[in-house]
Short mmCIF file of N, CA, C and O in Angstrom, two decimals:
data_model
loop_
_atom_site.label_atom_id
_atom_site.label_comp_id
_atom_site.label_asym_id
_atom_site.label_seq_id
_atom_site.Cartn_x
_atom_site.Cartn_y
_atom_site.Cartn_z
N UNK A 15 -208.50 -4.22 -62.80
CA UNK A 15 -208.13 -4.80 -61.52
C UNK A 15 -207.27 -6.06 -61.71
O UNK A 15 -206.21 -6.11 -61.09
N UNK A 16 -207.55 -6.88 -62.35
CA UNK A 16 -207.11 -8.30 -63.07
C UNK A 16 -207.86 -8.92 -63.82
O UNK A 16 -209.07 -8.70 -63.81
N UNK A 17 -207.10 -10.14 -64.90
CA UNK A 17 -208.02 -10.45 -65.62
C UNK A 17 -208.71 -11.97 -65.04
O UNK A 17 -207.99 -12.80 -64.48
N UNK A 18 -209.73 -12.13 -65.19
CA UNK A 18 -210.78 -12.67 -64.62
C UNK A 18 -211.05 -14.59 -65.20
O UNK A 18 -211.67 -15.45 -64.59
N UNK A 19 -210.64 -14.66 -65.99
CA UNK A 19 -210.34 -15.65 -66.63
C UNK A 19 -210.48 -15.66 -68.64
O UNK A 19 -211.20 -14.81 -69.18
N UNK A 20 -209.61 -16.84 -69.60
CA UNK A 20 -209.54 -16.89 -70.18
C UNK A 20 -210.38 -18.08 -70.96
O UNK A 20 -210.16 -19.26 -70.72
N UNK A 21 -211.23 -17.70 -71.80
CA UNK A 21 -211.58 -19.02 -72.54
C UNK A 21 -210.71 -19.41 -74.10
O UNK A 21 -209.88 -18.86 -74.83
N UNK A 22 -211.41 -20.62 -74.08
CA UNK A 22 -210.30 -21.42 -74.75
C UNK A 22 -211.55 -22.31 -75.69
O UNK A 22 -211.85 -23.18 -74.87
N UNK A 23 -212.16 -22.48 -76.56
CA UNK A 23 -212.85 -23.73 -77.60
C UNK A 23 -211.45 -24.75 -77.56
O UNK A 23 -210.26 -24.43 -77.53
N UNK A 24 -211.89 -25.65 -77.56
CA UNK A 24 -211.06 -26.68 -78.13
C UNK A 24 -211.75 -27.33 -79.14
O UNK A 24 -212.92 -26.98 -79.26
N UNK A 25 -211.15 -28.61 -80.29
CA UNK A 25 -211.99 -29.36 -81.06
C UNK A 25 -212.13 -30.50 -80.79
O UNK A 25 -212.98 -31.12 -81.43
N UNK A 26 -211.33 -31.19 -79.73
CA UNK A 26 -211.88 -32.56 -78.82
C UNK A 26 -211.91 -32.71 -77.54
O UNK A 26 -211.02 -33.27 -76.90
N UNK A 27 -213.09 -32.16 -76.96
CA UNK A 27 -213.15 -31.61 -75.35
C UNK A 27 -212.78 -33.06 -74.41
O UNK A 27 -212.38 -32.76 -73.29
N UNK A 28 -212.84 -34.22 -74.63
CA UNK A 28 -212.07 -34.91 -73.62
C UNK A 28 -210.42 -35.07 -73.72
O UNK A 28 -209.69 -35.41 -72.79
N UNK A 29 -209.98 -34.75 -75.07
CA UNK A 29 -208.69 -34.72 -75.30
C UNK A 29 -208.18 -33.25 -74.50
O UNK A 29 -207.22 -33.32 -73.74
N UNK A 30 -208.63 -32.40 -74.63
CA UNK A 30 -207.99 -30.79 -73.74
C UNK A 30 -208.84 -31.39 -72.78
O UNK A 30 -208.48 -30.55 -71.96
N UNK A 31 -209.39 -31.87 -72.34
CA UNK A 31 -210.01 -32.12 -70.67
C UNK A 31 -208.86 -32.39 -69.97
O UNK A 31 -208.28 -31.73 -69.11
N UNK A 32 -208.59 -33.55 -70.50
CA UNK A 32 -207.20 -34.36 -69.94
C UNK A 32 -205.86 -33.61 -70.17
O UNK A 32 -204.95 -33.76 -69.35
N UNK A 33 -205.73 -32.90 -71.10
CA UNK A 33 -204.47 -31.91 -71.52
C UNK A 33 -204.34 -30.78 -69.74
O UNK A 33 -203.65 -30.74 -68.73
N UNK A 34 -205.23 -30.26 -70.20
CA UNK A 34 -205.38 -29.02 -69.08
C UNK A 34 -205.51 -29.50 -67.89
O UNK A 34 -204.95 -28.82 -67.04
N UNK A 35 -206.14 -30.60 -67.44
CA UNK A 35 -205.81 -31.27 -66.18
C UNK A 35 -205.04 -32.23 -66.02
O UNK A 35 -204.35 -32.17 -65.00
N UNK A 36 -204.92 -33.04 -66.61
CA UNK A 36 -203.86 -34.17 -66.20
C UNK A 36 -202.73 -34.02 -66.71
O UNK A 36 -201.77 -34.65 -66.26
N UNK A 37 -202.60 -33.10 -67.84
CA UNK A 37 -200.70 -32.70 -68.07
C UNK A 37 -200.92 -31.63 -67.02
O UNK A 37 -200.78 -31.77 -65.80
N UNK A 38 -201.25 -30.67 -67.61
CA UNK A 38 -200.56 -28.97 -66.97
C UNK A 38 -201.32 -29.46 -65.19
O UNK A 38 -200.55 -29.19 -64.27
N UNK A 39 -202.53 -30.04 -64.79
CA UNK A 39 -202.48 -30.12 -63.62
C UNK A 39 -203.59 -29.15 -63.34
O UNK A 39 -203.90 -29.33 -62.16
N UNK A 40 -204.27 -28.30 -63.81
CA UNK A 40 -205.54 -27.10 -63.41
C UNK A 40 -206.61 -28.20 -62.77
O UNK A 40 -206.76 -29.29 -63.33
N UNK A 41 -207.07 -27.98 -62.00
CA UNK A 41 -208.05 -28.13 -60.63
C UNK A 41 -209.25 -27.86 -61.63
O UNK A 41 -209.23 -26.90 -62.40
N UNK A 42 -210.66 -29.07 -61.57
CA UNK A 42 -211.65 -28.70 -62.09
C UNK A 42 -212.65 -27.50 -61.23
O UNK A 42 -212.93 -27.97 -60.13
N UNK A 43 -213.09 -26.51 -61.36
CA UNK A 43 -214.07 -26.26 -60.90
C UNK A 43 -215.97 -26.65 -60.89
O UNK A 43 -216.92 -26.94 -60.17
N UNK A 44 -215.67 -26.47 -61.89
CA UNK A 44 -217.26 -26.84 -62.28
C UNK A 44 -217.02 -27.31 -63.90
O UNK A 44 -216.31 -26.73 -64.72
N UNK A 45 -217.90 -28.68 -64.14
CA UNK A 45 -218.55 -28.95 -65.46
C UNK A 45 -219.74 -29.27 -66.18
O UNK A 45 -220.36 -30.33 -66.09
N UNK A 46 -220.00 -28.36 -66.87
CA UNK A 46 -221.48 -28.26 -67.51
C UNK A 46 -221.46 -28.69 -69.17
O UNK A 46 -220.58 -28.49 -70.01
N UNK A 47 -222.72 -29.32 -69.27
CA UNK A 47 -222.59 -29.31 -70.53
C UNK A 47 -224.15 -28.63 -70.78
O UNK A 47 -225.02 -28.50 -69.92
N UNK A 48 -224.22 -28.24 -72.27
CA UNK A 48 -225.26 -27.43 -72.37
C UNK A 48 -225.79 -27.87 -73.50
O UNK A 48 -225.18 -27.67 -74.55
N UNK A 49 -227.18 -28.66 -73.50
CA UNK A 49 -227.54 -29.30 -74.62
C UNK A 49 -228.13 -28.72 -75.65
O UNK A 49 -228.17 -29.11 -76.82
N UNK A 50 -228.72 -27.50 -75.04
CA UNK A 50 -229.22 -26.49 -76.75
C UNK A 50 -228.03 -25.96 -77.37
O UNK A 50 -228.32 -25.31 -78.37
N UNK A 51 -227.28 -25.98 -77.22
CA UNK A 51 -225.66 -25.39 -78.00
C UNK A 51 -224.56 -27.14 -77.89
O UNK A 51 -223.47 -27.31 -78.44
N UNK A 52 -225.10 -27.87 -77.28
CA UNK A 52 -224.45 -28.97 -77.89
C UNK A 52 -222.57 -28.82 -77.84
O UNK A 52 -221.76 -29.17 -78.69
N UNK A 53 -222.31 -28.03 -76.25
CA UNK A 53 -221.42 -27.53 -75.96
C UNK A 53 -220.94 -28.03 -74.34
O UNK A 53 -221.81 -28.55 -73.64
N UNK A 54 -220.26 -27.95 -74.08
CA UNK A 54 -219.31 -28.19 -72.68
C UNK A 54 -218.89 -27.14 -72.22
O UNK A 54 -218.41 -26.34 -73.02
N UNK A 55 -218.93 -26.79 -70.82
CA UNK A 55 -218.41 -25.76 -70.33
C UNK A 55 -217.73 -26.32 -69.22
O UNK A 55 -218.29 -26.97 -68.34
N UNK A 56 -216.25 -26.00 -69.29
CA UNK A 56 -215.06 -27.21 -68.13
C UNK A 56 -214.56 -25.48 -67.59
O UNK A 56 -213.93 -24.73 -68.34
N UNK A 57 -214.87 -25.21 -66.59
CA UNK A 57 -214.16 -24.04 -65.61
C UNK A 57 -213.03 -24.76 -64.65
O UNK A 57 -213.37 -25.69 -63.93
N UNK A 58 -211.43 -24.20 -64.68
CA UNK A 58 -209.90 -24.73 -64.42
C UNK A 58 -209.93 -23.73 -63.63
O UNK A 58 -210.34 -22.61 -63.92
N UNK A 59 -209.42 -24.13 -62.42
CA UNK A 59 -208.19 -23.24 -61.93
C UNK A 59 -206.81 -23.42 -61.72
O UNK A 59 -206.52 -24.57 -62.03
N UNK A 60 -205.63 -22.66 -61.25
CA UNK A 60 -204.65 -23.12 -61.03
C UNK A 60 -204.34 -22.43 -59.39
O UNK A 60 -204.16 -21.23 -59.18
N UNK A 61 -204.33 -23.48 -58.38
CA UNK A 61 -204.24 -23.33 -57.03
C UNK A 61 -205.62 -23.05 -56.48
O UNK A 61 -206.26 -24.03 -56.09
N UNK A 62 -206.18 -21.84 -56.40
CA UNK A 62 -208.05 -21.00 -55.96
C UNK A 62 -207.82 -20.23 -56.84
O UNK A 62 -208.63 -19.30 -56.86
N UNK A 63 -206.92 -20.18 -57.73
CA UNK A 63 -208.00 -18.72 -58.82
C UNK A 63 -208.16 -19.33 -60.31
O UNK A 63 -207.23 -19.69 -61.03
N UNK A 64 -209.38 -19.36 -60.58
CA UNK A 64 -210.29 -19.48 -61.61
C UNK A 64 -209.55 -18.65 -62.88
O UNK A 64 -209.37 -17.45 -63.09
N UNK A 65 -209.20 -19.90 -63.63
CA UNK A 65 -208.29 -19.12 -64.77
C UNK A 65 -208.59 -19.34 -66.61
O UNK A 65 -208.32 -18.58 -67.54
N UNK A 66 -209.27 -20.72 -66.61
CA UNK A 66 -209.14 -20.79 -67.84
C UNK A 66 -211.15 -21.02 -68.05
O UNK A 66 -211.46 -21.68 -67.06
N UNK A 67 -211.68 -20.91 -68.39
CA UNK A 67 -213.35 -21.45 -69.26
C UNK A 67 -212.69 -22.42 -70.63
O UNK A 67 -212.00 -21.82 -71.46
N UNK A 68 -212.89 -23.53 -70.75
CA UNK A 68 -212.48 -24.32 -71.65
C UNK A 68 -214.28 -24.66 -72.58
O UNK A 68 -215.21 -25.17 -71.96
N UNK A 69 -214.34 -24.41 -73.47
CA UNK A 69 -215.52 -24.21 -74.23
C UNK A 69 -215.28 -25.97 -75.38
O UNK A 69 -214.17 -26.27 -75.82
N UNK A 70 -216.28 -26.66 -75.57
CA UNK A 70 -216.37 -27.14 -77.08
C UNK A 70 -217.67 -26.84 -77.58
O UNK A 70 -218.59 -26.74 -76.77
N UNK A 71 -217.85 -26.70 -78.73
CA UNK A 71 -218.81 -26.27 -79.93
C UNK A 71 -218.77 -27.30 -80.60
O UNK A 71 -218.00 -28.14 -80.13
N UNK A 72 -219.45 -27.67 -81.78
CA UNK A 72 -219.43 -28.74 -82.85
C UNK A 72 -218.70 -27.91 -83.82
O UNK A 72 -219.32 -26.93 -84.21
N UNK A 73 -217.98 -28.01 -84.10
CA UNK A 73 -217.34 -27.86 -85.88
C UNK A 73 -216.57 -26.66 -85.75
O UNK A 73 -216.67 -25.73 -86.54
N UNK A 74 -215.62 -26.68 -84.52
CA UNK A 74 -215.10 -24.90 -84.46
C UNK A 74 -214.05 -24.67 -85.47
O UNK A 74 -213.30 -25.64 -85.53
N UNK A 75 -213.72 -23.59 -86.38
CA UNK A 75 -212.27 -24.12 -86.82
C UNK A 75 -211.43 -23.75 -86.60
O UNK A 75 -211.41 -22.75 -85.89
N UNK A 76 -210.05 -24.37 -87.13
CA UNK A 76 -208.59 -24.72 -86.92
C UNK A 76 -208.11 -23.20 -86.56
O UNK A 76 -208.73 -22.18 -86.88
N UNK A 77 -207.03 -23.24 -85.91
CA UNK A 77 -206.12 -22.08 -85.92
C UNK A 77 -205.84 -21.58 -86.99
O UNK A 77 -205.60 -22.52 -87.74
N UNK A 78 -205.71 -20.56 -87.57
CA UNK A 78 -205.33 -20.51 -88.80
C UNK A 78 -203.69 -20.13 -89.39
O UNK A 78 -203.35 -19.90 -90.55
N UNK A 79 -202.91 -20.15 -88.20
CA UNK A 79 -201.58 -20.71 -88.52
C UNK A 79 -201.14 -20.70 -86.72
O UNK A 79 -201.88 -20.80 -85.74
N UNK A 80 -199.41 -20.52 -86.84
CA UNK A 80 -198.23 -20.09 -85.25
C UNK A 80 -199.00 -19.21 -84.61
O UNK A 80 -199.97 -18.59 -85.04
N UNK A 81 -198.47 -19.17 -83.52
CA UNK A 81 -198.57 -17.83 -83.15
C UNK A 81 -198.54 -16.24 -83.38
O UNK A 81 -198.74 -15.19 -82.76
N UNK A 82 -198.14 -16.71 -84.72
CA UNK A 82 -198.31 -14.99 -85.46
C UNK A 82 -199.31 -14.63 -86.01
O UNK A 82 -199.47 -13.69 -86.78
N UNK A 83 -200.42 -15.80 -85.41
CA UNK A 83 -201.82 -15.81 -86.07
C UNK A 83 -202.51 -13.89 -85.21
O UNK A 83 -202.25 -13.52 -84.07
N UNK A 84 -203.18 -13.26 -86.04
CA UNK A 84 -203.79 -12.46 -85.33
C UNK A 84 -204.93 -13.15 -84.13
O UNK A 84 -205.55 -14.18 -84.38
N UNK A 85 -205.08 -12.37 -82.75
CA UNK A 85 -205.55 -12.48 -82.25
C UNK A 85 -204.50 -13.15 -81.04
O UNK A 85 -203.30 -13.22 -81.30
N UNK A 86 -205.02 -13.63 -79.72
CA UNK A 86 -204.20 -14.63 -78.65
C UNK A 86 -203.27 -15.43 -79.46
O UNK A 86 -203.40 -16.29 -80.33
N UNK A 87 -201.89 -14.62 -78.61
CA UNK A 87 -200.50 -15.06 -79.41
C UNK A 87 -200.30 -16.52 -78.19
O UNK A 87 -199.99 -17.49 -78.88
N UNK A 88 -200.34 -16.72 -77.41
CA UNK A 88 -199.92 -17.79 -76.32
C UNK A 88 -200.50 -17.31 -74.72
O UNK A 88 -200.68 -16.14 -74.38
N UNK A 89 -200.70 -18.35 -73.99
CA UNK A 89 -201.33 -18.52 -72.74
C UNK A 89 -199.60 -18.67 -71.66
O UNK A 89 -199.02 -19.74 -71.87
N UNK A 90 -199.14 -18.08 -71.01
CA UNK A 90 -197.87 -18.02 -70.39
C UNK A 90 -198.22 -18.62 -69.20
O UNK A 90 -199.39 -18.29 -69.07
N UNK A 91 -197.92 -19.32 -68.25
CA UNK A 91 -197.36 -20.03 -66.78
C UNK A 91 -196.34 -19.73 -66.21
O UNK A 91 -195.44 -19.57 -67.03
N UNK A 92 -195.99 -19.55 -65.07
CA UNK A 92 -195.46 -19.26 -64.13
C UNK A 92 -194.64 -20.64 -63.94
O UNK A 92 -195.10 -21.63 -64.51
N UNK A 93 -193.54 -20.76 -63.23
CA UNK A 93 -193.03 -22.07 -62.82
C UNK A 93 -191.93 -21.53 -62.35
O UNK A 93 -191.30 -20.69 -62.99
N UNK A 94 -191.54 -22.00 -61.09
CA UNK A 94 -190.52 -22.06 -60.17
C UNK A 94 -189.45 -22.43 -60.72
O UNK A 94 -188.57 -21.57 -60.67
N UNK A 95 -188.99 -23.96 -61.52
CA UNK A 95 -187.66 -24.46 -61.67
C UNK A 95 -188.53 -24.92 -63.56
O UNK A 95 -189.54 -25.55 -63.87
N UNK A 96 -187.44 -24.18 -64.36
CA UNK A 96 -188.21 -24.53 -65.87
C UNK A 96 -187.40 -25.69 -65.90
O UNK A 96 -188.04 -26.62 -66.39
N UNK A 97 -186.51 -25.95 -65.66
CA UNK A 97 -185.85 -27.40 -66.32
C UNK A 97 -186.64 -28.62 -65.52
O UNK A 97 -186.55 -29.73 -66.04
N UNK A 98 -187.32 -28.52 -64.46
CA UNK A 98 -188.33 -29.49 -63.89
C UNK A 98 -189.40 -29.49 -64.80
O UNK A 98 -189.82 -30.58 -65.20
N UNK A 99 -190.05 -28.14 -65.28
CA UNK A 99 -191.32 -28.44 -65.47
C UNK A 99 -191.00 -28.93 -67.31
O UNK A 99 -191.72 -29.54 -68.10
N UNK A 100 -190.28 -28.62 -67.40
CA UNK A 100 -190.07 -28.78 -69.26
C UNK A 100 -189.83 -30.66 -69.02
O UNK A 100 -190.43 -31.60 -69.54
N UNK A 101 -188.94 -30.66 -68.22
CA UNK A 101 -188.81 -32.32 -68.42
C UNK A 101 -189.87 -33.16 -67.99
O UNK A 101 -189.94 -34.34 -68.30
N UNK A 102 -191.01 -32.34 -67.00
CA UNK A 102 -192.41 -33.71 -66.79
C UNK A 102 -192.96 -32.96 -67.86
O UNK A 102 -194.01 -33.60 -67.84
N UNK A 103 -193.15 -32.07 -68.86
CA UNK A 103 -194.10 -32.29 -69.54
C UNK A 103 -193.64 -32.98 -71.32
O UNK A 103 -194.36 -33.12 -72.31
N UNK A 104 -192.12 -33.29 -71.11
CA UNK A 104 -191.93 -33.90 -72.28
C UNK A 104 -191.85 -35.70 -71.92
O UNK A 104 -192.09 -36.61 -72.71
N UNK A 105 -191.46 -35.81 -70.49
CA UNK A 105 -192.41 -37.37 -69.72
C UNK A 105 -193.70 -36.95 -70.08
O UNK A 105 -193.33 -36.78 -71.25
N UNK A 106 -194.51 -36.72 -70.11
CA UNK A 106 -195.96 -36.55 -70.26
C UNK A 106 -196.30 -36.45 -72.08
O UNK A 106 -197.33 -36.10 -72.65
N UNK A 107 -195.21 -36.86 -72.53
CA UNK A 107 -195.50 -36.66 -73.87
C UNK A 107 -195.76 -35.62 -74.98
O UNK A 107 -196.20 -35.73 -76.12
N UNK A 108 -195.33 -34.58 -74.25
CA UNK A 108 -195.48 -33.32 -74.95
C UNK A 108 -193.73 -32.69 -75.70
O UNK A 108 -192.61 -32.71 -75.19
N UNK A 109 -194.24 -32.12 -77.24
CA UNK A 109 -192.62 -31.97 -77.40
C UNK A 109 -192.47 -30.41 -77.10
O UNK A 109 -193.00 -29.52 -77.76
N UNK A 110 -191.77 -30.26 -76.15
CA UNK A 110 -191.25 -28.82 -76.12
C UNK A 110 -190.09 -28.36 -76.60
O UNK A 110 -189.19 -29.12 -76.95
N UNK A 111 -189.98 -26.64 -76.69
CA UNK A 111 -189.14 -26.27 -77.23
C UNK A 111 -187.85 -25.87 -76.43
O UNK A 111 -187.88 -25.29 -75.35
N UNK A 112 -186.82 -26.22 -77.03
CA UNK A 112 -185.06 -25.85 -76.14
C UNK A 112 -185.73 -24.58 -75.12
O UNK A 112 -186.78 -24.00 -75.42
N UNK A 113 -185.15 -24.36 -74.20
CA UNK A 113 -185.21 -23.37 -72.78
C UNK A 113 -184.31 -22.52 -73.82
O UNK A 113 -183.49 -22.91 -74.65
N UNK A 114 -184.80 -21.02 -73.42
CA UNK A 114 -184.61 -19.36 -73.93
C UNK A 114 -184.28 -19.08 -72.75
O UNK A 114 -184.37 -19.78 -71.74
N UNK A 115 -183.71 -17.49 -72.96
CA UNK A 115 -183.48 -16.54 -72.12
C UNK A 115 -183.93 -14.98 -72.59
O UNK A 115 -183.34 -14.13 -73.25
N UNK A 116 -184.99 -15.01 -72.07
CA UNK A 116 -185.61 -13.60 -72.14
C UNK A 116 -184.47 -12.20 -72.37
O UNK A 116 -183.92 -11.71 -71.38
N UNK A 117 -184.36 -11.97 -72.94
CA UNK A 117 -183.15 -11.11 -73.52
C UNK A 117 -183.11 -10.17 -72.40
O UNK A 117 -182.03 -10.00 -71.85
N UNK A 118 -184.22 -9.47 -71.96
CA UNK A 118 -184.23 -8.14 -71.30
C UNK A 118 -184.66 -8.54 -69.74
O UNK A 118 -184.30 -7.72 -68.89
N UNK A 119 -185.36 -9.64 -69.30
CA UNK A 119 -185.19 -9.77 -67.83
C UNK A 119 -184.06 -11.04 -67.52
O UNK A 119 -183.74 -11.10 -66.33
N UNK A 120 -183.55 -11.84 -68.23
CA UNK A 120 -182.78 -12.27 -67.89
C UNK A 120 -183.60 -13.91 -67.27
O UNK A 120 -182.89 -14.87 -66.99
N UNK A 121 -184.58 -13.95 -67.19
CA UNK A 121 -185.41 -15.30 -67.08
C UNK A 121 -185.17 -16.24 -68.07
O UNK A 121 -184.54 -15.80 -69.03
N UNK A 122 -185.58 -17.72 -68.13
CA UNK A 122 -185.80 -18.78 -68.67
C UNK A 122 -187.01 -19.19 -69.15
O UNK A 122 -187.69 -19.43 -68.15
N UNK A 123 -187.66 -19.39 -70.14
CA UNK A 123 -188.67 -19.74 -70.55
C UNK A 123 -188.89 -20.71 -71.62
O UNK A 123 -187.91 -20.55 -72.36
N UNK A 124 -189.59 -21.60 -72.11
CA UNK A 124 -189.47 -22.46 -73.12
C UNK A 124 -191.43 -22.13 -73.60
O UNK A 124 -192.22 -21.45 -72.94
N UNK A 125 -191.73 -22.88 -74.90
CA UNK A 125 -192.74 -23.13 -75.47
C UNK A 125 -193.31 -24.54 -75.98
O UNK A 125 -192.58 -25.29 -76.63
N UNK A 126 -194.96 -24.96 -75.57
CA UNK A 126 -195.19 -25.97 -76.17
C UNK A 126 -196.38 -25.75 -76.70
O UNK A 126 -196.80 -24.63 -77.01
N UNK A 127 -196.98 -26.83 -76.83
CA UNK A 127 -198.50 -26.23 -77.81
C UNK A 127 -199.65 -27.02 -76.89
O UNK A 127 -199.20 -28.02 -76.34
N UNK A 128 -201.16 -26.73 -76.62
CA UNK A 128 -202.08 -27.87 -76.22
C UNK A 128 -202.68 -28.86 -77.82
O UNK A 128 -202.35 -28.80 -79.00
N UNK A 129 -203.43 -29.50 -77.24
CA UNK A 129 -203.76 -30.01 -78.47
C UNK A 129 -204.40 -29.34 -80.08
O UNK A 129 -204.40 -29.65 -81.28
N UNK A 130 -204.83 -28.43 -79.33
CA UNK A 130 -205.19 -27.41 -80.52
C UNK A 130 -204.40 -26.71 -81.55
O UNK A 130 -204.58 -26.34 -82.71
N UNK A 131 -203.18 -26.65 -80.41
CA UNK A 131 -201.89 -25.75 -81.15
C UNK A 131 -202.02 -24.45 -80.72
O UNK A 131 -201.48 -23.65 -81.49
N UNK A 132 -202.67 -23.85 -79.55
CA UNK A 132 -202.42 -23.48 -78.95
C UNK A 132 -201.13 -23.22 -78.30
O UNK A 132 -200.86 -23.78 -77.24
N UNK A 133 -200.15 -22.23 -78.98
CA UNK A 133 -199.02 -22.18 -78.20
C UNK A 133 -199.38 -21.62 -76.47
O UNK A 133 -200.28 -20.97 -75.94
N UNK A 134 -198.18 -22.26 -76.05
CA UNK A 134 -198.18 -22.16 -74.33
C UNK A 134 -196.55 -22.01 -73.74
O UNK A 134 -195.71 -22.90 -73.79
N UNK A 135 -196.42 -20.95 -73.31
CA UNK A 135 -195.26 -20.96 -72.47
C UNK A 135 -195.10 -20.90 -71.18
O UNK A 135 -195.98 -20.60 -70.38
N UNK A 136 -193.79 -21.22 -70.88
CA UNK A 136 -193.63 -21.66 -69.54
C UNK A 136 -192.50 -20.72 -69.27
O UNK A 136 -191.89 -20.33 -70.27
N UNK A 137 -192.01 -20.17 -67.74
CA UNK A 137 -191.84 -18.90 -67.54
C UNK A 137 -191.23 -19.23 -66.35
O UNK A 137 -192.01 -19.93 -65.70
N UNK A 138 -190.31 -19.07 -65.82
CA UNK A 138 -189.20 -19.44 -64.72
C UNK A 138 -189.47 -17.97 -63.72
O UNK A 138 -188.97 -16.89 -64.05
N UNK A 139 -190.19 -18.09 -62.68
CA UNK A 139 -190.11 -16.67 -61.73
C UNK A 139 -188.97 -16.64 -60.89
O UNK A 139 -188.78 -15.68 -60.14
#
């Protein structure tokens, strides 16, 4: 039907707290922390739909390389005007990558990373 939301571990949950809400802007829903797992549970949305579960654990590890890592290659966004959103999020301190053109639809898109390294792209509708 659709997918329902995505989780995400991070390794410094107030650093992606603030990443995922105060750069990219996701709406908190609910935050729990859970003291027998010694874990955080931060539920995001973007607008009313419930999109990301942001998880921390103690000691998770590293990515183990780019995006050519097996497993979740990048988390994609939607955005109206990419040359707006690429320039508040490199004001916001983030380095992104030169604006692309999707070879086969003919769109604009660029790439940045969250703190994890988490690649993330951004996607011109």
């Amino acid at each position: 039907m659709k997918i329902h939301h995505i989780a995400i571990i991070c390794s410094d949950y107030e650093v992606s707290k603030k990443f995922y809400t105060e750069v990219l802007g996701l709406q908190i829903i609910r935050e729990v922390y859970r003291e027998e797992r010694q874990s955080y549970k931060l539920d995001l949305a973007i607008g009313d739909h419930y999109i990301i579960e942001l998880f921390s654990f103690p000691n998770p590890p590293e990515r183990p390389s780019q995006p050519e890592a097996c497993g979740l290659r990048h988390l994609a966004f939607s955005v109206e005007n990419i040359y707006e959103k690429r320039q508040e999020l490199i004001q916001k301190g983030l380095s992104c990558e030169e604006i692309r053109t999707d070879e086969f639809t003919g769109k604009e898109f660029f790439f940045t990373q969250d703190p994890d390294r988490l690649p993330m792209e951004f996607y011109e509708v």
